[in-house]
Short mmCIF file of C-alpha atoms in Angstrom, two decimals:
data_model
loop_
_atom_site.label_atom_id
_atom_site.label_comp_id
_atom_site.label_asym_id
_atom_site.label_seq_id
_atom_site.Cartn_x
_atom_site.Cartn_y
_atom_site.Cartn_z
CA MET S 1 -53.40 2.47 94.64
CA LYS S 2 -52.78 2.06 98.64
CA ALA S 3 -49.57 3.65 100.12
CA SER S 4 -48.52 0.32 101.47
CA ASP S 5 -48.91 -1.29 97.97
CA LEU S 6 -46.55 1.45 96.24
CA PHE S 7 -44.59 0.65 99.63
CA VAL S 8 -44.07 -3.28 98.71
CA ARG S 9 -43.60 -2.25 94.94
CA CYS S 10 -40.65 -0.08 95.57
CA LEU S 11 -39.29 -2.94 97.89
CA GLU S 12 -39.46 -5.63 95.16
CA ASN S 13 -37.45 -2.94 92.69
CA GLU S 14 -34.83 -3.10 95.13
CA GLY S 15 -34.69 -6.83 94.87
CA VAL S 16 -35.62 -7.60 98.18
CA LYS S 17 -36.30 -11.69 98.81
CA TYR S 18 -36.86 -11.37 102.56
CA ILE S 19 -38.13 -9.32 105.41
CA PHE S 20 -37.68 -10.31 108.72
CA GLY S 21 -40.02 -9.41 111.30
CA ILE S 22 -43.34 -9.72 113.06
CA PRO S 23 -46.54 -8.24 112.03
CA GLY S 24 -48.36 -5.30 114.61
CA GLU S 25 -51.42 -3.49 114.48
CA GLU S 26 -49.50 -0.15 112.99
CA ASN S 27 -48.02 -2.23 110.22
CA THR S 28 -50.96 -4.48 109.02
CA ASP S 29 -51.53 -2.71 105.45
CA LEU S 30 -47.81 -3.12 104.75
CA VAL S 31 -48.25 -7.04 105.84
CA ASP S 32 -51.48 -7.17 103.67
CA SER S 33 -49.97 -5.42 100.63
CA LEU S 34 -47.09 -8.62 100.60
CA ILE S 35 -49.63 -11.02 99.64
CA GLY S 36 -48.42 -11.72 96.18
CA SER S 37 -45.85 -9.66 95.94
CA LYS S 38 -42.10 -11.39 95.16
CA ILE S 39 -41.00 -11.04 98.94
CA GLU S 40 -41.39 -13.42 101.45
CA PHE S 41 -42.33 -12.36 104.91
CA ILE S 42 -40.23 -14.52 107.55
CA ILE S 43 -41.72 -14.60 111.09
CA VAL S 44 -39.68 -14.53 113.92
CA HIS S 45 -40.21 -14.72 117.69
CA HIS S 46 -38.75 -11.59 118.58
CA GLU S 47 -37.85 -8.55 116.66
CA GLN S 48 -34.07 -9.17 118.52
CA ALA S 49 -33.93 -11.69 116.16
CA ALA S 50 -35.20 -10.64 113.19
CA ALA S 51 -32.66 -7.33 113.19
CA PHE S 52 -30.03 -9.96 113.72
CA MET S 53 -31.14 -11.97 110.70
CA ALA S 54 -31.07 -9.02 108.59
CA ASP S 55 -27.65 -8.05 109.85
CA VAL S 56 -26.49 -11.21 109.21
CA TYR S 57 -28.14 -11.63 105.57
CA GLY S 58 -26.87 -8.20 104.62
CA ARG S 59 -22.91 -9.10 105.56
CA LEU S 60 -23.52 -12.70 103.52
CA THR S 61 -25.13 -11.03 100.17
CA GLY S 62 -23.89 -7.65 100.24
CA LYS S 63 -27.53 -7.00 99.88
CA PRO S 64 -29.12 -4.52 102.57
CA GLY S 65 -31.24 -7.28 104.86
CA VAL S 66 -34.25 -6.13 105.88
CA CYS S 67 -36.55 -6.22 108.69
CA LEU S 68 -39.62 -5.25 109.97
CA ALA S 69 -41.64 -4.10 113.67
CA THR S 70 -44.78 -2.28 114.49
CA LEU S 71 -44.05 0.58 116.88
CA GLY S 72 -43.38 0.93 120.43
CA PRO S 73 -41.49 -2.22 121.95
CA GLY S 74 -41.70 -3.76 118.34
CA ALA S 75 -38.97 -0.89 117.48
CA THR S 76 -37.39 -0.71 120.86
CA ASN S 77 -36.58 -4.53 120.47
CA LEU S 78 -34.89 -4.08 117.06
CA LEU S 79 -32.08 -1.93 118.05
CA THR S 80 -30.10 -4.24 119.51
CA GLY S 81 -29.08 -6.00 116.17
CA ILE S 82 -29.12 -2.38 114.36
CA GLY S 83 -26.55 -1.04 116.70
CA ASP S 84 -24.71 -4.47 115.33
CA ALA S 85 -25.54 -3.58 111.99
CA TYR S 86 -24.10 -0.20 112.20
CA LEU S 87 -21.37 -0.82 113.91
CA ASP S 88 -20.04 -3.83 111.88
CA TYR S 89 -20.61 -2.11 108.60
CA SER S 90 -23.74 -4.01 107.57
CA PRO S 91 -26.20 -2.79 105.17
CA VAL S 92 -29.56 -3.32 106.81
CA VAL S 93 -33.38 -1.40 106.31
CA ALA S 94 -34.89 -1.25 109.14
CA ILE S 95 -38.91 -0.84 108.78
CA THR S 96 -40.78 0.14 111.48
CA GLY S 97 -44.79 0.98 112.44
CA GLN S 98 -46.09 4.18 113.99
CA ALA S 99 -49.18 5.84 115.55
CA GLY S 100 -51.04 7.81 112.92
CA LEU S 101 -49.80 11.77 112.90
CA GLU S 102 -53.02 12.77 113.88
CA ARG S 103 -52.24 11.60 117.84
CA ILE S 104 -47.83 11.65 117.92
CA HIS S 105 -47.95 15.93 119.21
CA LYS S 106 -49.58 14.11 122.42
CA ASN S 107 -48.83 11.11 125.15
CA SER S 108 -50.78 8.35 123.26
CA HIS S 109 -50.82 4.39 123.70
CA GLN S 110 -47.31 2.76 122.79
CA TYR S 111 -45.80 6.25 121.05
CA ILE S 112 -42.20 7.35 121.80
CA ASP S 113 -39.88 9.19 119.04
CA ILE S 114 -38.68 5.75 116.94
CA ILE S 115 -37.21 8.26 114.52
CA GLY S 116 -34.84 10.43 117.49
CA MET S 117 -34.19 6.80 118.87
CA PHE S 118 -32.81 5.31 115.82
CA GLU S 119 -30.65 8.39 114.99
CA GLU S 120 -28.00 6.86 117.21
CA VAL S 121 -27.62 3.78 115.34
CA THR S 122 -28.53 4.24 111.56
CA LYS S 123 -26.73 6.61 109.32
CA TRP S 124 -30.41 7.53 107.96
CA SER S 125 -34.12 7.74 110.02
CA GLN S 126 -36.83 9.43 107.95
CA GLN S 127 -40.32 9.24 109.08
CA ILE S 128 -42.48 9.43 106.04
CA ARG S 129 -44.99 12.22 106.04
CA VAL S 130 -46.28 12.53 102.53
CA PRO S 131 -47.19 8.94 100.64
CA GLU S 132 -45.95 10.28 97.28
CA THR S 133 -42.82 10.99 98.65
CA ILE S 134 -42.52 6.80 99.08
CA PRO S 135 -40.39 5.87 96.22
CA GLU S 136 -37.47 8.77 96.80
CA ILE S 137 -37.56 7.45 100.35
CA ILE S 138 -37.33 3.37 99.57
CA ARG S 139 -34.45 4.05 96.96
CA LYS S 140 -32.35 6.88 99.42
CA ALA S 141 -32.44 3.93 101.62
CA PHE S 142 -31.49 1.01 99.79
CA LYS S 143 -28.77 3.48 98.54
CA THR S 144 -27.63 4.70 101.61
CA ALA S 145 -27.36 1.30 103.54
CA LEU S 146 -24.90 0.73 100.77
CA LEU S 147 -22.85 3.65 100.19
CA ASP S 148 -19.64 3.15 101.98
CA LYS S 149 -19.24 2.69 104.63
CA PRO S 150 -22.56 0.42 104.16
CA GLY S 151 -24.60 0.48 107.51
CA ALA S 152 -28.56 0.73 108.81
CA VAL S 153 -30.92 2.90 108.36
CA HIS S 154 -34.86 2.90 109.40
CA ILE S 155 -37.57 3.84 107.51
CA GLU S 156 -41.07 4.82 109.59
CA LEU S 157 -44.57 4.57 108.21
CA PRO S 158 -47.21 6.12 110.08
CA GLU S 159 -50.39 3.98 110.37
CA ASN S 160 -52.65 7.00 108.51
CA ILE S 161 -50.40 7.19 105.96
CA ALA S 162 -49.55 3.69 104.71
CA MET S 163 -53.42 3.40 104.07
CA MET S 164 -53.64 6.26 102.17
CA ASP S 165 -54.37 6.40 98.35
CA THR S 166 -51.62 7.60 95.88
CA GLU S 167 -50.11 7.33 92.74
CA GLY S 168 -46.38 6.74 91.71
CA GLU S 169 -43.29 4.49 90.75
CA PRO S 170 -40.55 3.17 92.07
CA LEU S 171 -37.19 5.13 90.64
CA PRO S 172 -34.67 3.07 88.91
CA VAL S 173 -31.91 1.43 90.83
CA THR S 174 -28.74 2.65 89.50
CA PRO S 175 -25.17 1.45 89.73
CA MET S 176 -23.05 2.61 92.97
CA PRO S 177 -20.28 4.69 92.63
CA ILE S 178 -16.90 3.29 92.66
CA SER S 179 -13.66 5.88 93.41
CA CYS S 180 -10.23 5.68 93.00
CA PRO S 181 -7.10 7.57 95.13
CA ALA S 182 -5.43 9.96 94.26
CA GLU S 183 -2.38 9.25 92.12
CA GLU S 184 -0.43 11.08 94.32
CA GLN S 185 -0.85 9.17 97.40
CA ILE S 186 -0.61 5.91 95.48
CA SER S 187 2.85 7.26 94.39
CA LYS S 188 3.51 8.06 98.13
CA ALA S 189 2.26 4.42 99.25
CA ALA S 190 4.56 2.90 96.89
CA LYS S 191 7.11 4.90 97.75
CA LEU S 192 7.05 4.30 101.77
CA ILE S 193 6.43 0.03 100.95
CA ASN S 194 9.65 0.03 98.72
CA GLN S 195 11.95 1.86 101.04
CA ALA S 196 10.76 -0.64 103.89
CA LYS S 197 12.28 -3.92 104.96
CA ARG S 198 9.76 -5.38 107.14
CA PRO S 199 6.75 -4.10 105.83
CA LEU S 200 3.09 -5.46 107.02
CA ILE S 201 -0.68 -6.02 105.93
CA LEU S 202 -3.53 -5.46 108.22
CA ALA S 203 -6.47 -6.59 106.43
CA GLY S 204 -9.56 -5.98 107.63
CA ASN S 205 -13.72 -6.17 107.14
CA GLY S 206 -13.93 -3.48 104.23
CA VAL S 207 -11.73 -6.59 102.14
CA ILE S 208 -14.30 -8.70 102.39
CA ARG S 209 -16.74 -5.73 101.76
CA ASP S 210 -15.31 -4.89 98.57
CA GLY S 211 -14.55 -8.50 97.37
CA ALA S 212 -10.94 -7.63 97.07
CA THR S 213 -9.75 -10.59 98.61
CA GLU S 214 -8.15 -11.92 95.79
CA GLU S 215 -6.38 -8.81 95.00
CA LEU S 216 -5.12 -8.77 98.55
CA ARG S 217 -3.91 -12.39 97.60
CA LYS S 218 -1.95 -11.20 94.45
CA PHE S 219 -0.58 -7.90 95.66
CA ALA S 220 0.90 -9.73 99.04
CA GLU S 221 2.12 -12.56 97.06
CA ALA S 222 4.05 -10.14 94.04
CA MET S 223 4.99 -8.15 96.85
CA GLN S 224 6.41 -11.22 99.43
CA ILE S 225 4.40 -9.22 102.38
CA PRO S 226 3.00 -10.82 105.21
CA VAL S 227 -0.27 -10.57 106.11
CA VAL S 228 -2.74 -10.55 109.68
CA ASN S 229 -6.85 -10.28 109.96
CA THR S 230 -8.94 -8.67 111.95
CA PHE S 231 -11.93 -10.78 113.52
CA MET S 232 -13.77 -9.46 110.48
CA ALA S 233 -11.74 -10.52 107.74
CA LYS S 234 -11.18 -13.99 108.40
CA GLY S 235 -10.48 -15.86 105.51
CA VAL S 236 -9.11 -13.40 103.25
CA LEU S 237 -6.32 -16.21 103.16
CA PRO S 238 -6.63 -19.67 103.38
CA SER S 239 -5.21 -21.27 106.82
CA ASP S 240 -2.15 -22.99 104.94
CA HIS S 241 -0.82 -19.72 102.87
CA PRO S 242 2.47 -19.09 103.54
CA LEU S 243 2.19 -15.57 103.97
CA THR S 244 -0.90 -15.87 106.55
CA LEU S 245 -0.53 -14.82 110.37
CA PHE S 246 -3.50 -15.63 110.83
CA THR S 247 -6.10 -13.28 113.27
CA VAL S 248 -5.09 -10.50 115.82
CA GLY S 249 -7.82 -8.77 117.68
CA MET S 250 -7.06 -9.91 121.14
CA GLN S 251 -7.22 -6.67 123.65
CA SER S 252 -4.39 -8.54 125.59
CA LYS S 253 -0.72 -9.17 124.07
CA ASP S 254 -0.58 -12.02 121.52
CA TYR S 255 1.59 -13.85 120.01
CA VAL S 256 1.06 -12.16 116.31
CA LEU S 257 1.78 -9.05 117.99
CA CYS S 258 5.40 -9.85 117.34
CA GLY S 259 5.14 -9.29 113.78
CA PHE S 260 3.81 -5.63 114.13
CA ASP S 261 6.86 -5.18 116.80
CA SER S 262 9.04 -6.05 113.95
CA ALA S 263 7.57 -4.21 111.26
CA ASP S 264 8.80 -0.99 110.01
CA VAL S 265 5.76 0.14 107.77
CA ILE S 266 2.16 -1.30 108.04
CA ILE S 267 -0.34 -1.40 105.77
CA THR S 268 -4.21 -1.21 106.44
CA VAL S 269 -6.13 -2.44 103.76
CA GLY S 270 -10.27 -2.34 104.36
CA TYR S 271 -9.60 -2.10 108.08
CA ASP S 272 -12.02 -0.29 110.57
CA ILE S 273 -11.15 0.79 113.96
CA VAL S 274 -13.76 -0.38 115.03
CA GLU S 275 -12.68 -4.27 114.56
CA TYR S 276 -8.83 -3.37 116.80
CA LEU S 277 -7.89 -0.04 118.49
CA PRO S 278 -4.20 0.76 117.20
CA LYS S 279 -3.16 1.36 120.58
CA TYR S 280 -3.69 -2.58 120.72
CA TRP S 281 -0.78 -2.95 118.17
CA ASN S 282 0.99 -0.05 117.25
CA ASP S 283 1.88 1.20 120.73
CA GLU S 284 5.71 -0.14 121.06
CA VAL S 285 6.97 1.30 117.96
CA MET S 286 4.50 3.40 116.25
CA ASN S 287 4.81 2.21 112.86
CA PRO S 288 4.11 4.34 110.42
CA ILE S 289 0.32 3.73 108.22
CA VAL S 290 -0.25 3.06 104.64
CA HIS S 291 -3.83 3.55 104.56
CA ILE S 292 -6.56 2.29 101.94
CA ASP S 293 -10.07 1.96 102.46
CA THR S 294 -13.33 3.90 101.02
CA MET S 295 -13.04 6.14 103.56
CA PRO S 296 -10.48 8.58 105.27
CA ALA S 297 -9.16 7.52 108.42
CA GLU S 298 -10.15 8.04 111.56
CA VAL S 299 -8.14 10.23 113.53
CA ASP S 300 -6.17 8.50 116.71
CA ALA S 301 -3.31 8.84 118.17
CA TYR S 302 -2.00 5.41 117.85
CA TYR S 303 -2.63 5.34 113.99
CA PRO S 304 0.06 7.83 112.26
CA LEU S 305 -0.91 8.39 108.58
CA GLU S 306 1.78 8.45 106.18
CA ALA S 307 -0.13 7.97 103.01
CA GLU S 308 -4.24 7.67 103.12
CA LEU S 309 -5.78 6.06 99.56
CA VAL S 310 -9.08 6.63 99.68
CA GLY S 311 -11.00 4.69 97.23
CA ASP S 312 -12.52 1.27 96.37
CA VAL S 313 -10.00 -1.45 98.00
CA LYS S 314 -9.69 -3.01 94.69
CA LYS S 315 -9.45 -0.66 92.60
CA THR S 316 -6.42 0.69 94.54
CA LEU S 317 -4.74 -2.67 95.18
CA GLU S 318 -5.15 -2.92 91.61
CA ALA S 319 -3.24 0.61 90.72
CA LEU S 320 -0.79 0.23 93.33
CA SER S 321 0.63 -3.04 92.44
CA PRO S 322 2.72 -1.90 89.23
CA LEU S 323 4.36 0.12 91.41
CA VAL S 324 5.62 -1.71 94.16
CA ASN S 325 9.11 -3.58 93.96
CA GLU S 326 8.77 -7.54 94.48
CA LYS S 327 10.31 -7.86 97.88
CA LYS S 328 12.01 -10.64 100.19
CA LEU S 329 10.08 -11.98 102.77
CA TRP S 330 12.05 -10.73 105.64
CA SER S 331 13.16 -13.31 107.41
CA GLU S 332 11.74 -13.67 110.68
CA ILE S 333 8.26 -14.49 109.62
CA LYS S 334 8.87 -17.45 108.67
CA ARG S 335 9.86 -18.50 112.22
CA LEU S 336 6.42 -16.40 113.81
CA LYS S 337 4.65 -18.89 111.20
CA GLU S 338 6.08 -22.04 113.18
CA GLN S 339 5.72 -20.34 116.34
CA LEU S 340 1.50 -19.76 115.59
CA ASP S 341 0.89 -22.56 113.96
CA GLU S 342 2.27 -24.19 117.00
CA LYS S 343 0.26 -22.17 119.45
CA LEU S 344 -2.54 -22.76 117.23
CA HIS S 345 -2.45 -26.65 117.04
CA ALA S 346 -0.96 -27.72 120.49
CA TYR S 347 -4.38 -28.26 122.06
CA ASP S 348 -6.11 -30.06 119.17
CA GLU S 349 -6.17 -33.45 120.21
CA ILE S 350 -5.85 -33.18 124.13
CA GLU S 351 -9.11 -35.78 125.58
CA GLY S 352 -10.99 -35.49 128.22
CA SER S 353 -14.26 -34.71 129.77
CA PRO S 354 -15.58 -31.94 130.17
CA ILE S 355 -13.80 -30.53 126.70
CA ILE S 356 -11.08 -27.76 126.49
CA PRO S 357 -12.76 -25.36 123.78
CA GLN S 358 -9.74 -25.48 121.90
CA ARG S 359 -10.59 -29.03 120.47
CA ILE S 360 -13.94 -28.23 120.33
CA ILE S 361 -12.99 -25.18 117.51
CA ALA S 362 -10.11 -28.18 115.68
CA ASP S 363 -12.96 -30.91 115.58
CA ILE S 364 -15.71 -28.56 114.11
CA LYS S 365 -13.17 -27.52 111.91
CA LYS S 366 -12.28 -31.26 110.91
CA ALA S 367 -15.60 -31.92 110.40
CA GLU S 368 -16.48 -28.68 108.03
CA LYS S 369 -13.80 -29.32 105.69
CA GLY S 370 -13.30 -25.78 105.06
CA GLU S 371 -17.22 -25.41 103.09
CA ALA S 372 -19.58 -24.15 106.34
CA ILE S 373 -20.50 -21.27 107.82
CA ILE S 374 -20.11 -20.00 111.12
CA ILE S 375 -22.23 -17.81 112.94
CA SER S 376 -20.63 -17.22 116.31
CA ASP S 377 -21.75 -16.12 118.94
CA VAL S 378 -21.08 -13.45 121.76
CA GLY S 379 -19.03 -15.32 125.08
CA ALA S 380 -15.92 -16.89 126.21
CA HIS S 381 -16.33 -19.44 123.71
CA LYS S 382 -16.34 -16.01 120.63
CA LEU S 383 -12.27 -15.75 122.21
CA TRP S 384 -11.55 -19.35 121.07
CA VAL S 385 -13.56 -19.00 118.06
CA ALA S 386 -11.93 -15.51 116.95
CA ARG S 387 -8.27 -16.92 118.16
CA MET S 388 -8.22 -20.52 116.95
CA TYR S 389 -10.71 -20.97 114.26
CA GLN S 390 -9.14 -20.48 110.62
CA PRO S 391 -11.32 -20.48 107.82
CA GLU S 392 -10.40 -21.58 104.55
CA LYS S 393 -12.62 -18.68 102.44
CA PRO S 394 -13.68 -15.24 102.93
CA ASN S 395 -17.23 -14.53 104.33
CA HIS S 396 -17.46 -17.75 106.24
CA THR S 397 -17.30 -17.12 109.44
CA ILE S 398 -19.52 -14.73 110.91
CA ILE S 399 -18.77 -12.96 114.11
CA SER S 400 -20.66 -9.52 115.95
CA ASN S 401 -17.45 -7.80 116.40
CA GLY S 402 -18.02 -3.59 116.48
CA PHE S 403 -20.94 -4.19 118.94
CA ALA S 404 -20.30 -7.41 120.17
CA SER S 405 -24.32 -8.48 121.01
CA MET S 406 -24.91 -12.00 122.64
CA GLY S 407 -27.90 -14.41 120.91
CA ILE S 408 -26.78 -13.30 117.65
CA ALA S 409 -25.96 -16.90 116.15
CA VAL S 410 -29.20 -18.82 115.85
CA PRO S 411 -31.00 -15.95 114.13
CA GLY S 412 -28.12 -15.57 112.24
CA ALA S 413 -27.51 -19.33 111.09
CA ILE S 414 -30.90 -18.99 109.98
CA ALA S 415 -30.24 -16.31 108.04
CA ALA S 416 -26.93 -17.19 106.43
CA LYS S 417 -28.93 -20.85 105.41
CA LEU S 418 -31.38 -18.46 103.62
CA ALA S 419 -28.42 -16.83 101.82
CA HIS S 420 -26.80 -19.44 101.06
CA PRO S 421 -28.83 -23.22 101.25
CA GLU S 422 -25.83 -25.01 99.14
CA LYS S 423 -23.79 -24.69 102.43
CA PRO S 424 -23.55 -26.22 105.63
CA VAL S 425 -24.38 -23.65 108.47
CA ILE S 426 -23.00 -23.74 111.91
CA ALA S 427 -24.09 -21.25 114.69
CA ILE S 428 -21.28 -21.65 117.86
CA THR S 429 -22.40 -19.98 120.82
CA GLY S 430 -22.90 -20.39 124.88
CA ASP S 431 -25.45 -21.10 126.85
CA GLY S 432 -25.88 -17.80 127.93
CA GLY S 433 -26.05 -16.34 124.42
CA PHE S 434 -28.70 -19.64 122.98
CA LEU S 435 -31.18 -19.07 125.34
CA MET S 436 -31.72 -15.28 124.43
CA ASN S 437 -32.63 -16.27 120.89
CA GLY S 438 -33.05 -19.83 121.02
CA VAL S 439 -36.56 -19.66 120.52
CA GLU S 440 -35.83 -19.18 117.31
CA LEU S 441 -35.17 -23.08 116.74
CA ALA S 442 -39.46 -22.68 115.46
CA THR S 443 -38.44 -20.69 112.84
CA ALA S 444 -35.75 -22.70 111.54
CA LYS S 445 -37.56 -25.93 111.48
CA ARG S 446 -41.23 -23.86 110.06
CA LEU S 447 -38.71 -22.93 106.90
CA GLY S 448 -37.26 -26.10 106.85
CA LEU S 449 -34.21 -25.52 107.59
CA ALA S 450 -30.89 -27.52 108.41
CA ILE S 451 -28.51 -26.02 110.12
CA VAL S 452 -26.07 -27.27 113.13
CA ILE S 453 -25.85 -25.17 116.61
CA VAL S 454 -23.53 -26.21 119.02
CA ILE S 455 -23.32 -24.89 122.18
CA PHE S 456 -20.96 -24.33 124.88
CA HIS S 457 -22.10 -25.73 128.14
CA ASP S 458 -21.08 -24.61 131.37
CA SER S 459 -24.02 -22.76 133.09
CA LYS S 460 -22.24 -19.73 133.76
CA PHE S 461 -21.49 -16.40 131.80
CA GLY S 462 -17.58 -18.14 131.28
CA LEU S 463 -16.36 -14.90 130.00
CA ILE S 464 -17.30 -12.45 132.44
CA GLU S 465 -16.56 -15.40 135.31
CA TRP S 466 -12.96 -14.84 133.61
CA LYS S 467 -12.97 -11.14 133.72
CA GLN S 468 -14.00 -11.38 137.52
CA LEU S 469 -10.99 -13.41 138.04
CA ASN S 470 -8.56 -11.61 136.27
CA LYS S 471 -9.44 -8.37 137.96
CA PHE S 472 -10.76 -9.19 141.92
CA ASN S 473 -9.57 -13.00 141.75
CA ARG S 474 -13.18 -14.11 142.62
CA SER S 475 -16.58 -13.83 140.78
CA ASN S 476 -19.94 -13.03 141.72
CA ALA S 477 -23.48 -13.67 140.00
CA ILE S 478 -22.59 -15.36 137.10
CA GLU S 479 -24.39 -18.76 136.92
CA PHE S 480 -27.34 -20.04 136.28
CA GLU S 481 -29.41 -23.31 135.88
CA ASP S 482 -29.73 -24.32 132.53
CA PRO S 483 -32.75 -26.39 130.75
CA ASP S 484 -32.47 -29.69 129.58
CA PHE S 485 -31.20 -28.52 125.87
CA ILE S 486 -31.45 -31.71 124.34
CA GLU S 487 -35.25 -32.72 125.13
CA PHE S 488 -35.49 -28.49 124.11
CA ALA S 489 -34.38 -29.38 121.11
CA LYS S 490 -36.84 -32.01 120.63
CA SER S 491 -39.73 -30.01 121.77
CA PHE S 492 -39.31 -28.17 118.76
CA GLY S 493 -39.15 -31.02 116.64
CA ALA S 494 -34.59 -31.14 116.21
CA LYS S 495 -32.56 -33.56 117.10
CA GLY S 496 -30.40 -33.02 120.03
CA ILE S 497 -26.90 -35.10 120.73
CA LYS S 498 -25.27 -34.69 124.01
CA VAL S 499 -21.54 -34.54 124.24
CA THR S 500 -19.35 -34.95 127.63
CA HIS S 501 -16.16 -36.81 126.27
CA SER S 502 -13.81 -35.90 123.38
CA GLU S 503 -13.95 -38.77 121.51
CA ASP S 504 -17.43 -38.05 120.91
CA LEU S 505 -17.26 -34.75 119.73
CA LEU S 506 -15.94 -35.11 116.16
CA PRO S 507 -18.41 -38.25 114.87
CA ALA S 508 -21.34 -36.48 116.49
CA LEU S 509 -20.69 -33.19 114.56
CA LYS S 510 -19.51 -35.09 111.10
CA LYS S 511 -23.11 -37.00 111.33
CA ALA S 512 -24.94 -33.49 112.37
CA ILE S 513 -23.64 -31.80 109.52
CA LYS S 514 -24.53 -34.52 107.22
CA SER S 515 -28.27 -34.16 108.28
CA SER S 516 -30.82 -32.86 106.70
CA GLU S 517 -32.81 -31.40 109.71
CA ILE S 518 -31.92 -29.28 112.98
CA VAL S 519 -29.38 -30.53 114.84
CA LEU S 520 -28.40 -29.36 118.44
CA ILE S 521 -24.97 -30.47 120.33
CA ASP S 522 -24.50 -29.67 123.78
CA VAL S 523 -21.13 -30.12 124.73
CA ASP S 524 -19.61 -29.66 128.26
CA VAL S 525 -16.96 -27.24 127.72
CA ASP S 526 -13.56 -26.58 130.47
CA TYR S 527 -12.85 -23.00 130.45
CA SER S 528 -10.10 -23.26 132.88
CA GLU S 529 -7.31 -22.85 129.90
CA ASN S 530 -9.03 -19.13 129.84
CA ILE S 531 -7.06 -18.12 132.74
CA LYS S 532 -4.15 -19.68 131.92
CA LEU S 533 -4.39 -18.60 128.91
CA SER S 534 -5.25 -14.87 130.14
CA LYS S 535 -1.29 -15.25 131.88
CA MET S 536 -0.08 -16.36 129.07
CA LEU S 537 -0.37 -13.33 127.06
CA GLY S 538 0.29 -11.19 130.09
CA ASP S 539 4.05 -12.40 130.03
CA TYR S 540 4.37 -12.16 126.05
CA ILE S 541 7.62 -11.32 125.18
CA CYS S 542 8.71 -10.88 121.75
CA ASN S 543 11.74 -13.13 120.77
CA LEU S 544 11.67 -13.28 116.94
#
């Protein structure tokens, strides 16, 4: 058989359902071999979008998302999305074409060292030089993408290798190993928690990756320990749970940090340092840390480890629970939660035109009723989604956190709808982020996917303006002119709704969520509250 045919058979063996990408001359054999396979090739309009789709698909399904590009500019266009998957620990397999091996020793058309380039943003980057190695390389790639911590890997298939004759069979897919922490560390952690009077849990991305949400909830309830989650762990507890202190992650001081300042031990569960550096939440009193994760902790001066439980998060919580004594919820938590509830909902009903971001977030929550998957782009709106939007379920809010890359929302929403066609999907984006990959409306339309896109429209890079004003008290080079987004949507066969006043927003959102077609809602936003918030957080005082 042809090597590219064996390659596709190995992908089928791994359970690949979709490949996101763009065909090119150097991957044409592989694309041809997809004909008649079980894999659907999703053609996109920019390789960056393909990588974002694979990234979000991997996060939501727990299975590696797969993207494909040709050599040269096709491969370089993947890099941003692959970097995003790498820093947010999302399982992705990136496949690129390459020039034939007979010409890579010299300057050649579109040839660059793709392997070396991808090594910086992947767990493993490998070129196929002998077609008989295809089954081993693909099996290793998928296993590596899923091994803790998950992430992106890269396979390069040179065009002359792809067309060679070969023999071989896919290798069996074996279960992933599950590890448990050492018993002495479990006992040490239990002793520390039992001695503490004000323990606090910081839940991170690993809780969701390991499917340990239920175990975390049971552990927190049994021991009456309050829980704070990172941006990536939104939804580990529902928003009305008495133990949730909601989300932390702002670099500036935020009210939830009162809980950290008052605690006497921090139990980090599935926490990745890339999510929120310890110096932002453990610089005042340097609380001791009980670390629960699948990997040993990073070395950090603000992360003083007292116990390190390395193993499957779910299994670790199950092993630790019987050894920890039931506690009484420390008295300050009720007051702190009341303060947080008040701050989170203080602006829910504010009316006006243009609309403040808090009101937009509140109306989205009312409209979707805790059922939608939310994909947030990066920009000023992301701070409000991260701080104010509290989902009811895990893995229902996707935020580009470690790499913080603009342009993820629209392609991410497409991947989310493919992964969960039964759920409403809402992309929340700024106008700057939307214009980076808004052309993928064509992809969503071609696939017949009903997604909702909410644009926070201010005709500027609002987050950068905020930073500039805080630092220099002036701004520069942040404004731009937008197209007519309603006409833009119509040109792709989508529906567009313009919202200029708060009273029109909730009806528009409810209508869009019920629609069977793509709906773009263009909302005029007032970001002047950003400056007030930054000053307010700068004056933060813990008064519990």
